[in-house]
CSV table of C-alpha atoms and ligand atoms in Angstrom, one decimal:
chain,number,residue,atom,x,y,z
A,23,UNK,CA,21.9,12.3,-12.6
A,24,UNK,CA,23.4,12.8,-9.6
A,25,UNK,CA,24.8,10.3,-7.0
A,26,UNK,CA,21.9,8.7,-4.8
A,27,UNK,CA,23.1,7.6,-1.2
A,28,UNK,CA,21.0,4.4,-1.4
A,29,UNK,CA,21.3,3.0,1.8
A,30,UNK,CA,19.7,6.3,3.1
A,31,UNK,CA,16.5,7.0,0.9
A,32,UNK,CA,13.5,7.4,3.2
A,33,UNK,CA,10.2,7.0,1.7
A,34,UNK,CA,9.4,10.2,-0.1
A,35,UNK,CA,9.3,11.8,-3.4
A,36,UNK,CA,12.7,11.7,-5.5
A,37,UNK,CA,12.3,13.2,-9.2
A,38,UNK,CA,13.2,10.7,-11.5
A,39,UNK,CA,13.6,10.9,-15.2
A,40,UNK,CA,10.3,10.1,-16.8
A,41,UNK,CA,6.7,9.6,-16.2
A,42,UNK,CA,4.1,7.2,-18.4
A,43,UNK,CA,0.6,8.8,-19.3
A,44,UNK,CA,-2.7,7.6,-21.0
A,45,UNK,CA,-5.9,9.9,-22.0
A,46,UNK,CA,-9.4,8.8,-21.9
A,47,UNK,CA,-11.6,10.4,-23.9
A,48,UNK,CA,-14.7,9.4,-26.0
A,49,UNK,CA,-15.3,6.2,-24.5
A,50,UNK,CA,-11.4,4.7,-25.2
A,51,UNK,CA,-8.1,4.7,-23.7
A,52,UNK,CA,-5.5,6.4,-26.4
A,53,UNK,CA,-1.9,5.8,-26.7
A,54,UNK,CA,1.1,5.5,-23.9
A,55,UNK,CA,2.9,9.0,-23.5
A,56,UNK,CA,6.3,8.9,-21.9
A,57,UNK,CA,7.0,12.8,-20.3
A,58,UNK,CA,9.5,13.8,-18.5
A,59,UNK,CA,7.3,16.9,-16.8
A,60,UNK,CA,6.5,16.5,-13.3
A,61,UNK,CA,3.3,18.3,-13.3
A,62,UNK,CA,-0.3,18.0,-14.9
A,63,UNK,CA,-2.3,20.6,-16.8
A,64,UNK,CA,-5.7,20.0,-16.1
A,65,UNK,CA,-9.0,21.9,-16.1
A,66,UNK,CA,-10.1,23.5,-12.6
A,67,UNK,CA,-13.3,22.3,-12.5
A,68,UNK,CA,-12.0,18.5,-13.0
A,69,UNK,CA,-13.8,15.8,-10.8
A,70,UNK,CA,-10.6,14.8,-9.1
A,71,UNK,CA,-10.1,18.2,-7.6
A,72,UNK,CA,-14.2,18.6,-6.7
A,73,UNK,CA,-15.1,15.4,-5.8
A,74,UNK,CA,-12.2,13.1,-5.4
A,75,UNK,CA,-12.8,11.2,-8.3
A,76,UNK,CA,-9.6,9.5,-8.1
A,77,UNK,CA,-7.7,6.3,-7.3
A,78,UNK,CA,-4.3,5.4,-6.6
A,79,UNK,CA,-2.1,2.3,-6.5
A,80,UNK,CA,1.3,1.6,-5.0
A,81,UNK,CA,3.5,-1.6,-5.7
A,82,UNK,CA,7.6,-2.0,-5.8
A,83,UNK,CA,9.9,-3.1,-8.3
A,84,UNK,CA,13.3,-4.8,-6.9
A,85,UNK,CA,16.7,-5.3,-8.2
A,86,UNK,CA,18.0,-8.9,-7.8
A,87,UNK,CA,21.6,-10.2,-6.6
A,88,UNK,CA,21.1,-11.4,-10.2
A,89,UNK,CA,20.8,-8.0,-11.6
A,90,UNK,CA,17.5,-9.0,-12.6
A,91,UNK,CA,14.2,-6.4,-11.7
A,92,UNK,CA,11.0,-7.9,-10.2
A,93,UNK,CA,8.0,-6.2,-10.0
A,94,UNK,CA,6.0,-7.7,-7.0
A,95,UNK,CA,2.2,-8.4,-8.0
A,96,UNK,CA,1.4,-6.4,-11.0
A,97,UNK,CA,-1.5,-8.0,-11.8
A,98,UNK,CA,-3.1,-7.7,-8.6
A,99,UNK,CA,-2.8,-4.4,-8.3
A,100,UNK,CA,-4.4,-3.8,-11.7
A,101,UNK,CA,-7.1,-6.2,-10.3
A,102,UNK,CA,-7.5,-3.8,-7.4
A,103,UNK,CA,-7.5,-0.7,-9.8
A,104,UNK,CA,-10.3,-1.9,-11.6
A,105,UNK,CA,-12.4,-2.8,-8.2
A,106,UNK,CA,-11.3,0.4,-7.2
A,107,UNK,CA,-12.6,2.1,-10.4
A,108,UNK,CA,-16.1,0.1,-10.3
A,109,UNK,CA,-16.3,1.5,-6.9
A,110,UNK,CA,-16.0,5.3,-8.0
A,111,UNK,CA,-17.2,5.1,-11.3
A,112,UNK,CA,-14.3,5.2,-13.2
A,113,UNK,CA,-13.4,3.4,-16.6
A,114,UNK,CA,-11.1,0.3,-16.0
A,115,UNK,CA,-7.3,0.1,-16.8
A,116,UNK,CA,-7.4,-3.1,-18.4
A,117,UNK,CA,-4.6,-5.4,-17.1
A,118,UNK,CA,-2.8,-5.4,-19.9
A,119,UNK,CA,-2.5,-1.7,-20.4
A,120,UNK,CA,-1.6,-1.4,-16.6
A,121,UNK,CA,1.0,-4.1,-17.4
A,122,UNK,CA,2.9,-2.2,-20.5
A,123,UNK,CA,2.7,1.1,-18.5
A,124,UNK,CA,4.6,0.0,-15.2
A,125,UNK,CA,7.1,-2.3,-17.2
A,126,UNK,CA,8.1,0.6,-19.5
A,127,UNK,CA,8.0,3.3,-16.6
A,128,UNK,CA,10.3,1.2,-15.0
A,129,UNK,CA,12.7,0.3,-18.1
A,130,UNK,CA,12.9,3.9,-18.5
A,131,UNK,CA,13.8,4.9,-15.0
A,132,UNK,CA,16.1,2.1,-14.7
A,133,UNK,CA,19.0,4.0,-13.1
A,134,UNK,CA,16.6,4.8,-10.0
A,135,UNK,CA,16.2,1.1,-9.0
A,136,UNK,CA,18.1,0.8,-6.0
A,137,UNK,CA,20.9,-2.0,-6.0
A,138,UNK,CA,20.1,-5.3,-4.7
A,139,UNK,CA,22.9,-4.6,-1.1
A,140,UNK,CA,20.7,-1.2,-0.3
A,141,UNK,CA,17.5,-3.1,0.7
A,142,UNK,CA,15.8,-0.1,-1.1
A,143,UNK,CA,13.3,-0.6,-3.9
A,144,UNK,CA,11.6,1.4,-6.7
A,145,UNK,CA,8.1,2.5,-5.5
A,146,UNK,CA,5.5,3.0,-8.6
A,147,UNK,CA,2.7,5.1,-8.1
A,148,UNK,CA,-0.1,4.8,-10.5
A,149,UNK,CA,-2.9,7.2,-10.3
A,150,UNK,CA,-6.0,8.0,-11.9
A,151,UNK,CA,-7.9,10.8,-12.0
A,152,UNK,CA,-11.2,12.3,-13.4
A,153,UNK,CA,-10.2,15.4,-15.3
A,154,UNK,CA,-12.9,16.5,-17.6
A,155,UNK,CA,-15.1,19.7,-16.0
A,156,UNK,CA,-18.2,19.3,-13.8
A,157,UNK,CA,-20.0,21.1,-11.6
A,158,UNK,CA,-23.3,19.1,-10.8
A,159,UNK,CA,-21.8,16.0,-8.9
A,160,UNK,CA,-21.5,13.4,-11.9
A,161,UNK,CA,-18.2,11.2,-13.1
A,162,UNK,CA,-16.3,12.6,-15.4
A,163,UNK,CA,-16.3,11.5,-19.0
A,164,UNK,CA,-12.5,12.1,-19.5
A,165,UNK,CA,-9.4,10.6,-17.7
A,166,UNK,CA,-5.8,10.7,-16.9
A,167,UNK,CA,-4.1,7.7,-16.1
A,168,UNK,CA,-0.6,8.6,-15.1
A,169,UNK,CA,2.4,6.2,-13.2
A,170,UNK,CA,5.3,7.7,-11.8
A,171,UNK,CA,8.2,5.9,-9.8
A,172,UNK,CA,10.7,6.9,-6.9
A,173,UNK,CA,13.2,4.7,-5.0
A,174,UNK,CA,12.2,4.5,-1.5
A,175,UNK,CA,13.5,2.9,1.7
A,176,UNK,CA,11.5,2.2,4.7
A,177,UNK,CA,7.9,3.7,5.4
A,178,UNK,CA,7.9,3.3,9.2
A,179,UNK,CA,11.0,4.6,11.2
A,180,UNK,CA,14.2,2.1,11.9
A,181,UNK,CA,12.5,-0.2,8.9
A,182,UNK,CA,12.0,-3.9,10.5
A,183,UNK,CA,12.0,-2.9,14.1
A,184,UNK,CA,9.3,-2.6,16.5
A,185,UNK,CA,7.3,0.8,16.9
A,186,UNK,CA,4.3,1.7,19.3
A,187,UNK,CA,0.7,2.5,17.8
A,188,UNK,CA,-2.4,4.1,19.0
A,189,UNK,CA,-5.9,3.7,18.7
A,190,UNK,CA,-7.4,7.1,17.6
A,191,UNK,CA,-11.2,6.6,18.5
A,192,UNK,CA,-12.4,10.1,17.7
A,193,UNK,CA,-11.9,9.6,14.0
A,194,UNK,CA,-13.1,7.2,11.5
A,195,UNK,CA,-11.2,6.9,8.6
A,196,UNK,CA,-14.2,5.0,6.5
A,197,UNK,CA,-17.7,3.6,7.0
A,198,UNK,CA,-18.6,-0.3,6.7
A,199,UNK,CA,-20.3,0.8,3.8
A,200,UNK,CA,-18.0,3.9,2.3
A,201,UNK,CA,-15.0,3.8,0.3
A,202,UNK,CA,-12.4,2.4,3.0
A,203,UNK,CA,-12.0,-0.9,0.7
A,204,UNK,CA,-11.0,1.1,-2.4
A,205,UNK,CA,-8.0,2.7,-2.8
A,206,UNK,CA,-9.0,6.6,-3.3
A,207,UNK,CA,-7.4,9.5,-1.9
A,208,UNK,CA,-10.4,10.9,0.3
A,209,UNK,CA,-9.8,7.8,2.7
A,210,UNK,CA,-6.2,9.2,2.9
A,211,UNK,CA,-7.7,12.7,3.3
A,212,UNK,CA,-9.6,11.4,6.4
A,213,UNK,CA,-6.9,10.1,8.1
A,214,UNK,CA,-4.9,13.0,8.2
A,215,UNK,CA,-5.7,14.3,11.4
A,216,UNK,CA,-5.7,11.2,13.1
A,217,UNK,CA,-2.2,10.6,11.8
A,218,UNK,CA,-1.1,14.0,13.0
A,219,UNK,CA,-2.2,13.4,16.5
A,220,UNK,CA,-0.3,9.9,16.4
A,221,UNK,CA,2.6,11.5,15.5
A,222,UNK,CA,2.3,14.6,17.8
A,223,UNK,CA,2.0,11.7,20.5
A,224,UNK,CA,5.0,9.8,19.6
A,225,UNK,CA,3.4,7.0,17.8
A,226,UNK,CA,4.6,5.5,14.4
A,227,UNK,CA,1.0,5.3,13.3
A,228,UNK,CA,-3.0,5.7,14.0
A,229,UNK,CA,-5.2,2.5,14.4
A,230,UNK,CA,-8.9,2.7,13.6
A,231,UNK,CA,-11.5,0.8,15.0
A,232,UNK,CA,-14.7,-0.3,13.1
A,233,UNK,CA,-16.7,3.1,12.5
A,234,UNK,CA,-20.1,1.4,13.3
A,235,UNK,CA,-19.4,-0.4,16.6
A,236,UNK,CA,-16.2,0.9,17.6
A,237,UNK,CA,-15.3,-2.5,18.9
A,238,UNK,CA,-13.3,-4.4,16.4
A,239,UNK,CA,-9.5,-3.5,14.8
A,240,UNK,CA,-10.1,-2.2,11.5
A,241,UNK,CA,-6.5,-1.2,10.3
A,242,UNK,CA,-4.0,1.7,10.6
A,243,UNK,CA,-3.3,4.8,8.4
A,244,UNK,CA,-1.8,2.7,5.4
A,245,UNK,CA,-1.7,-0.8,6.4
A,246,UNK,CA,-3.7,-4.0,7.6
A,247,UNK,CA,-3.2,-5.3,10.7
A,248,UNK,CA,-1.8,-8.9,11.6
A,249,UNK,CA,-1.7,-10.7,14.9
A,250,UNK,CA,0.2,-13.9,15.6
A,251,UNK,CA,-1.0,-16.5,18.4
A,252,UNK,CA,-0.9,-20.3,18.5
A,253,UNK,CA,0.6,-21.0,15.3
A,254,UNK,CA,-2.5,-18.8,14.0
A,255,UNK,CA,-2.2,-15.7,11.5
A,256,UNK,CA,-5.1,-13.4,12.5
A,257,UNK,CA,-6.1,-10.6,10.5
A,258,UNK,CA,-9.4,-8.6,10.2
A,259,UNK,CA,-12.5,-9.1,8.1
A,260,UNK,CA,-14.1,-5.9,7.5
A,261,UNK,CA,-15.8,-3.9,4.8
A,262,UNK,CA,-14.0,-1.0,5.6
A,263,UNK,CA,-10.4,-1.8,5.1
A,264,UNK,CA,-8.1,-1.9,2.4
A,265,UNK,CA,-7.7,-5.6,0.3
A,266,UNK,CA,-4.0,-5.4,1.1
A,267,UNK,CA,-2.2,-7.6,-1.7
A,268,UNK,CA,1.0,-8.1,0.8
A,269,UNK,CA,-1.6,-9.3,3.6
A,270,UNK,CA,-2.9,-11.7,1.1
A,271,UNK,CA,0.8,-12.9,0.0
A,272,UNK,CA,1.5,-13.2,3.8
A,273,UNK,CA,-1.3,-15.5,4.3
A,274,UNK,CA,-0.5,-17.7,1.6
A,275,UNK,CA,3.6,-17.6,2.9
A,276,UNK,CA,1.9,-18.4,6.6
A,277,UNK,CA,0.1,-21.4,5.4
A,278,UNK,CA,3.2,-22.8,3.6
A,279,UNK,CA,4.8,-22.6,6.9
A,280,UNK,CA,2.0,-24.4,8.6
A,281,UNK,CA,0.3,-22.2,9.9
A,282,UNK,CA,-3.5,-21.8,10.2
A,283,UNK,CA,-5.0,-18.5,8.9
A,284,UNK,CA,-7.8,-16.6,10.3
A,285,UNK,CA,-9.7,-13.9,8.5
A,286,UNK,CA,-12.2,-12.4,11.3
A,287,UNK,CA,-13.3,-9.5,13.7
A,288,UNK,CA,-10.8,-9.1,16.0
A,289,UNK,CA,-12.3,-7.7,18.9
A,290,UNK,CA,-9.9,-4.4,20.7
A,291,UNK,CA,-9.3,-6.7,24.0
A,292,UNK,CA,-8.1,-9.5,21.7
A,293,UNK,CA,-4.9,-7.3,21.3
A,294,UNK,CA,-3.7,-8.7,24.9
A,295,UNK,CA,-3.7,-12.2,23.6
A,296,UNK,CA,-1.3,-11.6,20.6
A,297,UNK,CA,2.1,-13.2,20.8
A,298,UNK,CA,3.6,-10.8,18.0
A,299,UNK,CA,1.9,-8.2,15.7
A,300,UNK,CA,2.5,-6.0,12.7
A,301,UNK,CA,1.2,-3.2,10.2
A,302,UNK,CA,1.6,-5.0,6.6
A,303,UNK,CA,1.2,-3.4,3.2
A,304,UNK,CA,3.7,-2.6,0.1
A,305,UNK,CA,5.4,0.7,1.8
A,306,UNK,CA,5.4,-0.8,5.6
A,307,UNK,CA,6.3,-4.6,4.1
A,308,UNK,CA,5.6,-5.8,7.8
A,309,UNK,CA,6.1,-3.5,10.7
A,310,UNK,CA,6.3,-5.1,13.6
A,311,UNK,CA,4.2,-3.7,16.8
A,312,UNK,CA,5.8,-3.1,19.8
A,313,UNK,CA,2.2,-2.1,21.7
A,314,UNK,CA,-0.9,-0.5,20.8
A,315,UNK,CA,-2.5,2.2,23.3
A,316,UNK,CA,-5.7,3.2,23.6
A,317,UNK,CA,-5.3,6.1,25.3
A,318,UNK,CA,-9.1,7.1,26.1
A,319,UNK,CA,-9.5,3.8,27.9
A,320,UNK,CA,-6.0,4.1,29.6
A,321,UNK,CA,-5.1,1.0,28.1
A,322,UNK,CA,-1.8,-0.5,26.7
A,323,UNK,CA,-1.5,-3.8,25.1
A,324,UNK,CA,2.0,-4.7,25.0
A,325,UNK,CA,2.8,-7.4,22.1
A,326,UNK,CA,6.7,-7.3,22.1
A,327,UNK,CA,7.4,-7.6,25.1
A,328,UNK,CA,11.2,-7.9,24.9
A,329,UNK,CA,10.9,-4.7,22.3
A,330,UNK,CA,12.1,-7.1,19.6
A,331,UNK,CA,10.4,-8.3,16.6
A,332,UNK,CA,9.2,-11.9,17.0
A,333,UNK,CA,10.2,-15.2,15.2
A,334,UNK,CA,7.2,-15.4,13.1
A,335,UNK,CA,7.2,-11.8,11.7
A,336,UNK,CA,10.7,-12.0,11.1
A,337,UNK,CA,10.2,-15.2,9.2
A,338,UNK,CA,7.5,-14.1,7.2
A,339,UNK,CA,9.4,-11.0,6.4
A,340,UNK,CA,12.6,-12.5,5.0
A,341,UNK,CA,10.4,-15.0,3.2
A,342,UNK,CA,8.5,-12.2,1.3
A,343,UNK,CA,11.6,-10.2,0.8
A,344,UNK,CA,13.2,-13.3,-0.8
A,345,UNK,CA,10.8,-13.5,-3.3
A,346,UNK,CA,10.6,-9.9,-4.0
A,347,UNK,CA,14.6,-9.9,-4.4
A,348,UNK,CA,14.5,-13.1,-6.2
A,349,UNK,CA,16.7,-15.0,-3.7
A,350,UNK,CA,14.1,-17.7,-3.2
A,351,UNK,CA,11.5,-19.1,-6.3
A,352,UNK,CA,8.5,-17.5,-7.2
A,353,UNK,CA,6.3,-20.4,-7.0
A,354,UNK,CA,3.2,-18.5,-7.0
A,355,UNK,CA,3.9,-16.4,-10.2
A,356,UNK,CA,3.6,-13.2,-8.6
A,357,UNK,CA,7.0,-11.6,-9.9
A,358,UNK,CA,7.2,-9.8,-13.4
A,359,UNK,CA,11.1,-10.2,-14.2
A,360,UNK,CA,13.0,-7.6,-16.3
A,361,UNK,CA,16.4,-8.5,-17.7
A,362,UNK,CA,17.2,-4.6,-17.7
B,406,LIG,N1,-4.4,-0.6,3.9
B,406,LIG,C1,-4.2,0.9,3.2
B,406,LIG,C2,-5.1,2.1,4.1
B,406,LIG,C3,-3.1,1.4,2.4
B,406,LIG,O1,-3.0,2.5,2.1
B,406,LIG,C4,-2.3,0.0,2.3
B,406,LIG,C5,-1.2,0.7,1.0
B,406,LIG,O2,-1.2,0.1,0.0
B,406,LIG,C6,-2.5,-1.0,2.6
B,406,LIG,C7,-3.3,-1.2,3.6
B,406,LIG,C8,-1.3,-2.5,2.2
B,406,LIG,O3,-1.9,-2.6,0.7
B,406,LIG,P1,-0.9,-3.5,-0.2
B,406,LIG,O4,-0.3,-4.7,0.8
B,406,LIG,O5,-1.7,-3.7,-1.3
B,406,LIG,O6,0.3,-2.2,-0.3
B,407,LIG,C1,1.4,1.3,0.0
B,407,LIG,O1,1.9,0.7,1.0
B,407,LIG,O2,1.4,1.4,-1.1
B,407,LIG,C2,0.4,2.7,0.1
B,407,LIG,O3,-0.3,3.4,-0.5
B,407,LIG,C3,1.0,3.2,1.6
B,407,LIG,C4,0.9,4.8,1.1
B,407,LIG,C5,-0.5,5.4,1.0
B,407,LIG,C6,2.1,5.5,1.3
């Protein structure tokens, strides 16, 4: 293994030593296999390739000051994957199989877990795909569940610093009764054009409005929206966004800090009233929002007036990171500790 410059890892793919795999056929999951291959050999008519029968997850492992490794909210990710499985007719992976495979792949690749001081982490990417051949639109009868890991740094430029975002009205990522609430690849395919547009215009990421009324904030490409005002944490209630586990965790931390939490529709115009705002997710953690522009309307909602992350987002960010790295106690049982 060659030396890694831990303080400069970005959010990208870096080869590690092993991945773990498990195959579903004849109505049951098989044995866990360890592989050092980076490729999958699958049938050209596999349902994941043609009909988007695929789901993924994203979680992280952190190396603490005490040398121990902590995996954040493993069970919650396993449960969300099960929910996605129901949504697109795939066999569920049990929480136990998920746990065994996640811990195994982290243990096998322990040399790739960034050191505490780097502020980086090990991103864990579970992937479930339909692999048997179908030409008619039907679910597969064979599946492959793979988990790989890769060391990652910040998802958005500059880590914990403010960035500009843009509402893209010409594209929808998901529909109210569609698959936005599931973590399936199709949602991300639907976001590529809007994301490219946002980047071309110099923004960090694109925001979507609800697809039906085009009135309410949904979420950004790969993270939920949170807004802070009057000691209240406000986040969208919508059937077309991914139920973010980071958001759920931050809501609890906000309550612990004596804040009110509201999960409700957020009209675009309300953006003007927030004292602070952020994009939150496993990859994004909290990315504080400088402003959100609606180019079509010619409106700019400037949130971080001094260009700096606000005190509430900073406190929430520090608290969440402290739990993840083991600096603060894990009072909610969010963390799986590995002594490796
Ligand atoms: N929204 C979308 C579309 C995402 O891809 C993600 C990333 O997983 C999130 C929100 C944040 O979810 P979580 O906090 O569970 O990572
Ligand atoms: C995550 O935050 O885990 C995500 O899935 C974002 C990702 C699509 C890069």
